[in-house]
Amino acid sequence: MNIIINNNITQKPCELHHETLGFIGEIKNETALNDVRIQILTHKVSGYFCIFEGHKIEISPTGKIKNWVKGFFDLTENQLDIILGVK
């Protein structure tokens, strides 16, 4: 069997919003999402949320995602589940 390197794996982006500032920008990958979460945690700010496929996903001041939905930057977790034999 030949192993194929797939450099075209993409994830669906989401929009980052703040409850009073409005639209902030688009997040295109898990690394950028985690960077935003770390900034929120570090600065202890609140009111941030993402819009993903019509769902409002809140980010707490501790950087935690309050209501993670299927497909929302979960590719790495899903892949690790397969590697670790969870799925």
Short mmCIF file of N, CA, C and O in Angstrom, two decimals, residues 9-43:
data_model
loop_
_atom_site.label_atom_id
_atom_site.label_comp_id
_atom_site.label_asym_id
_atom_site.label_seq_id
_atom_site.Cartn_x
_atom_site.Cartn_y
_atom_site.Cartn_z
N ILE A 9 -6.42 19.07 3.55
CA ILE A 9 -7.43 18.93 4.60
C ILE A 9 -7.76 20.32 5.12
O ILE A 9 -6.89 21.08 5.50
N THR A 10 -9.03 20.63 5.09
CA THR A 10 -9.45 21.95 5.56
C THR A 10 -10.53 21.80 6.63
O THR A 10 -11.15 20.75 6.77
N GLN A 11 -10.72 22.86 7.37
CA GLN A 11 -11.77 22.91 8.36
C GLN A 11 -12.68 24.09 8.04
O GLN A 11 -12.24 25.08 7.46
N LYS A 12 -13.92 23.97 8.44
CA LYS A 12 -14.85 25.06 8.21
C LYS A 12 -14.55 26.20 9.17
O LYS A 12 -14.39 25.98 10.37
N PRO A 13 -14.45 27.43 8.66
CA PRO A 13 -14.15 28.57 9.54
C PRO A 13 -15.37 28.97 10.37
O PRO A 13 -16.49 28.51 10.14
N CYS A 14 -15.12 29.82 11.35
CA CYS A 14 -16.20 30.41 12.13
C CYS A 14 -15.94 31.90 12.25
O CYS A 14 -14.84 32.38 11.97
N GLU A 15 -16.95 32.63 12.64
CA GLU A 15 -16.82 34.07 12.88
C GLU A 15 -16.68 34.31 14.37
O GLU A 15 -17.41 33.74 15.17
N LEU A 16 -15.73 35.18 14.74
CA LEU A 16 -15.57 35.59 16.13
C LEU A 16 -16.30 36.91 16.32
O LEU A 16 -16.14 37.84 15.53
N HIS A 17 -17.12 36.96 17.37
CA HIS A 17 -17.90 38.16 17.69
C HIS A 17 -17.71 38.52 19.16
O HIS A 17 -17.34 37.67 19.97
N HIS A 18 -18.00 39.76 19.47
CA HIS A 18 -18.09 40.21 20.86
C HIS A 18 -19.47 40.81 21.05
O HIS A 18 -20.00 41.47 20.14
N GLU A 19 -20.04 40.64 22.22
CA GLU A 19 -21.43 41.05 22.44
C GLU A 19 -21.66 42.55 22.26
O GLU A 19 -22.76 42.95 21.88
N THR A 20 -20.64 43.39 22.48
CA THR A 20 -20.84 44.83 22.25
C THR A 20 -20.02 45.36 21.07
O THR A 20 -20.44 46.32 20.43
N LEU A 21 -18.89 44.73 20.79
CA LEU A 21 -18.03 45.19 19.69
C LEU A 21 -18.48 44.66 18.33
O LEU A 21 -18.10 45.18 17.31
N GLY A 22 -19.28 43.58 18.34
CA GLY A 22 -19.75 42.99 17.09
C GLY A 22 -18.73 42.04 16.48
O GLY A 22 -17.95 41.40 17.18
N PHE A 23 -18.74 41.98 15.15
CA PHE A 23 -17.88 41.06 14.39
C PHE A 23 -16.42 41.46 14.56
O PHE A 23 -16.04 42.61 14.36
N ILE A 24 -15.58 40.47 14.94
CA ILE A 24 -14.14 40.70 15.12
C ILE A 24 -13.37 40.20 13.90
O ILE A 24 -12.50 40.87 13.38
N GLY A 25 -13.68 38.98 13.45
CA GLY A 25 -12.97 38.42 12.31
C GLY A 25 -13.28 36.95 12.15
O GLY A 25 -14.09 36.38 12.88
N GLU A 26 -12.63 36.32 11.18
CA GLU A 26 -12.86 34.92 10.88
C GLU A 26 -11.72 34.08 11.44
O GLU A 26 -10.55 34.42 11.31
N ILE A 27 -12.08 32.97 12.07
CA ILE A 27 -11.10 32.00 12.57
C ILE A 27 -11.12 30.83 11.62
O ILE A 27 -12.17 30.24 11.36
N LYS A 28 -9.94 30.47 11.09
CA LYS A 28 -9.89 29.47 10.02
C LYS A 28 -9.32 28.12 10.44
O LYS A 28 -9.36 27.18 9.65
N ASN A 29 -8.77 28.00 11.66
CA ASN A 29 -8.22 26.72 12.07
C ASN A 29 -8.16 26.62 13.60
O ASN A 29 -8.34 27.60 14.30
N GLU A 30 -7.90 25.39 14.08
CA GLU A 30 -7.87 25.13 15.52
C GLU A 30 -6.79 25.93 16.24
O GLU A 30 -7.01 26.38 17.36
N THR A 31 -5.65 26.10 15.60
CA THR A 31 -4.56 26.84 16.22
C THR A 31 -4.96 28.29 16.46
O THR A 31 -4.70 28.85 17.54
N ALA A 32 -5.61 28.91 15.50
CA ALA A 32 -6.06 30.28 15.66
C ALA A 32 -7.15 30.37 16.74
O ALA A 32 -7.17 31.31 17.54
N LEU A 33 -8.06 29.38 16.77
CA LEU A 33 -9.09 29.35 17.81
C LEU A 33 -8.44 29.27 19.19
O LEU A 33 -8.81 30.02 20.10
N ASN A 34 -7.47 28.38 19.35
CA ASN A 34 -6.81 28.25 20.64
C ASN A 34 -6.06 29.51 21.02
O ASN A 34 -6.02 29.88 22.20
N ASP A 35 -5.48 30.20 20.06
CA ASP A 35 -4.82 31.47 20.34
C ASP A 35 -5.82 32.50 20.88
O ASP A 35 -5.53 33.20 21.85
N VAL A 36 -6.99 32.57 20.27
CA VAL A 36 -8.04 33.48 20.75
C VAL A 36 -8.44 33.10 22.17
O VAL A 36 -8.57 33.96 23.05
N ARG A 37 -8.61 31.81 22.43
CA ARG A 37 -9.00 31.35 23.76
C ARG A 37 -7.95 31.71 24.81
O ARG A 37 -8.28 32.11 25.93
N ILE A 38 -6.67 31.58 24.45
CA ILE A 38 -5.58 31.94 25.37
C ILE A 38 -5.59 33.44 25.64
O ILE A 38 -5.41 33.87 26.78
N GLN A 39 -5.83 34.25 24.60
CA GLN A 39 -5.90 35.70 24.80
C GLN A 39 -7.05 36.07 25.74
O GLN A 39 -6.91 36.92 26.63
N ILE A 40 -8.20 35.43 25.55
CA ILE A 40 -9.36 35.69 26.42
C ILE A 40 -9.02 35.32 27.86
O ILE A 40 -9.30 36.09 28.79
N LEU A 41 -8.40 34.17 28.07
CA LEU A 41 -7.99 33.73 29.39
C LEU A 41 -6.97 34.68 30.01
O LEU A 41 -7.11 35.12 31.15
N THR A 42 -5.95 35.02 29.24
CA THR A 42 -4.86 35.85 29.73
C THR A 42 -5.36 37.24 30.16
O THR A 42 -4.93 37.77 31.19
N HIS A 43 -6.27 37.81 29.38
CA HIS A 43 -6.76 39.17 29.66
C HIS A 43 -8.04 39.17 30.49
O HIS A 43 -8.56 40.24 30.80
#
